[in-house]
Coordinates of C-alpha atoms in Angstrom, one line a residue:
M1 CA 18.3 41.2 25.4
A2 CA 15.3 43.2 27.0
R3 CA 17.3 46.2 27.1
L4 CA 18.5 46.0 23.3
T5 CA 15.0 45.0 21.8
G6 CA 12.8 47.2 24.0
L7 CA 11.0 44.0 25.2
C8 CA 10.0 43.3 28.8
A9 CA 12.5 41.2 30.6
G10 CA 11.1 37.6 30.4
T11 CA 9.4 37.9 27.1
P12 CA 9.7 34.6 25.0
V13 CA 11.5 35.3 21.8
S14 CA 12.2 32.5 19.5
G15 CA 13.9 32.5 15.9
G16 CA 12.8 30.4 12.6
V17 CA 14.7 29.1 9.5
F18 CA 15.0 31.4 6.4
D19 CA 12.7 30.1 4.0
I20 CA 15.5 29.1 1.3
S21 CA 17.2 27.2 4.0
A22 CA 13.7 25.4 4.8
S23 CA 13.1 24.6 1.1
S24 CA 16.5 22.9 0.7
I25 CA 15.9 21.0 4.0
A26 CA 12.4 20.0 2.7
S27 CA 13.8 18.9 -0.9
G28 CA 16.4 16.8 1.0
I29 CA 19.3 18.7 0.5
N30 CA 21.3 17.4 3.5
S31 CA 24.6 16.1 2.2
L32 CA 27.5 17.8 0.3
D33 CA 26.5 15.7 -3.0
K34 CA 23.1 17.2 -3.7
M35 CA 22.0 20.6 -4.9
A36 CA 18.7 22.3 -5.5
I37 CA 17.2 24.8 -7.9
V38 CA 14.2 27.1 -6.4
T39 CA 12.2 28.9 -8.7
G40 CA 9.7 31.6 -8.0
T41 CA 10.2 35.3 -7.4
W42 CA 14.0 34.6 -7.8
S43 CA 15.7 31.9 -9.4
I44 CA 18.0 30.4 -6.6
N45 CA 20.5 27.5 -7.1
E46 CA 22.2 26.3 -3.9
Y47 CA 24.0 23.8 -2.2
V48 CA 25.6 22.6 1.2
T49 CA 28.9 22.5 2.5
D50 CA 30.9 21.9 5.5
H51 CA 32.8 25.4 5.2
P52 CA 31.9 29.0 4.5
V53 CA 32.7 30.2 1.1
I54 CA 33.3 34.0 1.2
D55 CA 33.7 35.4 -2.4
K56 CA 32.5 39.0 -3.3
D57 CA 30.9 37.6 -6.6
L58 CA 28.9 35.1 -4.7
F59 CA 25.4 36.2 -3.8
M60 CA 25.2 34.7 -0.1
T61 CA 26.6 32.0 2.4
S62 CA 24.3 31.4 5.3
I63 CA 24.4 29.3 8.4
Y64 CA 22.4 26.0 7.4
P65 CA 19.9 24.4 9.9
I66 CA 22.3 21.2 10.0
E67 CA 25.0 21.6 12.3
G68 CA 28.4 22.3 10.9
K69 CA 27.0 22.9 7.3
W70 CA 26.6 26.0 5.3
L71 CA 24.2 26.9 2.4
I72 CA 25.8 28.5 -0.7
T73 CA 23.6 30.2 -2.7
E74 CA 23.7 32.1 -5.9
A75 CA 20.4 33.8 -7.0
S76 CA 19.0 36.6 -9.4
P77 CA 15.4 38.2 -9.6
H78 CA 13.0 36.3 -12.0
L79 CA 13.0 37.5 -15.4
R80 CA 9.6 39.0 -15.1
E81 CA 11.3 41.1 -12.4
Q82 CA 13.8 42.8 -14.6
P83 CA 13.7 46.3 -15.6
G84 CA 13.1 46.8 -19.6
V85 CA 11.1 43.5 -19.9
V86 CA 7.5 43.8 -21.0
Y87 CA 4.9 40.9 -20.4

């Protein structure tokens, strides 16, 4: 890894949880019968499944922090971010 990253050998490296995955964990989305809606800069609808969903029309499928689970996400920018919308 040191060669790939340019870091000195032995440098500690860690990774964290994606913010959308973290928000769904905090919301209690830990089983297949729940879903979450997150609003903010983006409007995000998400649910957990036990298999990845691959579809060109789907915004994103990502590995979930709970082993064996995947987070399925459909999202769009907040209306304020849309071109031509004046506030």
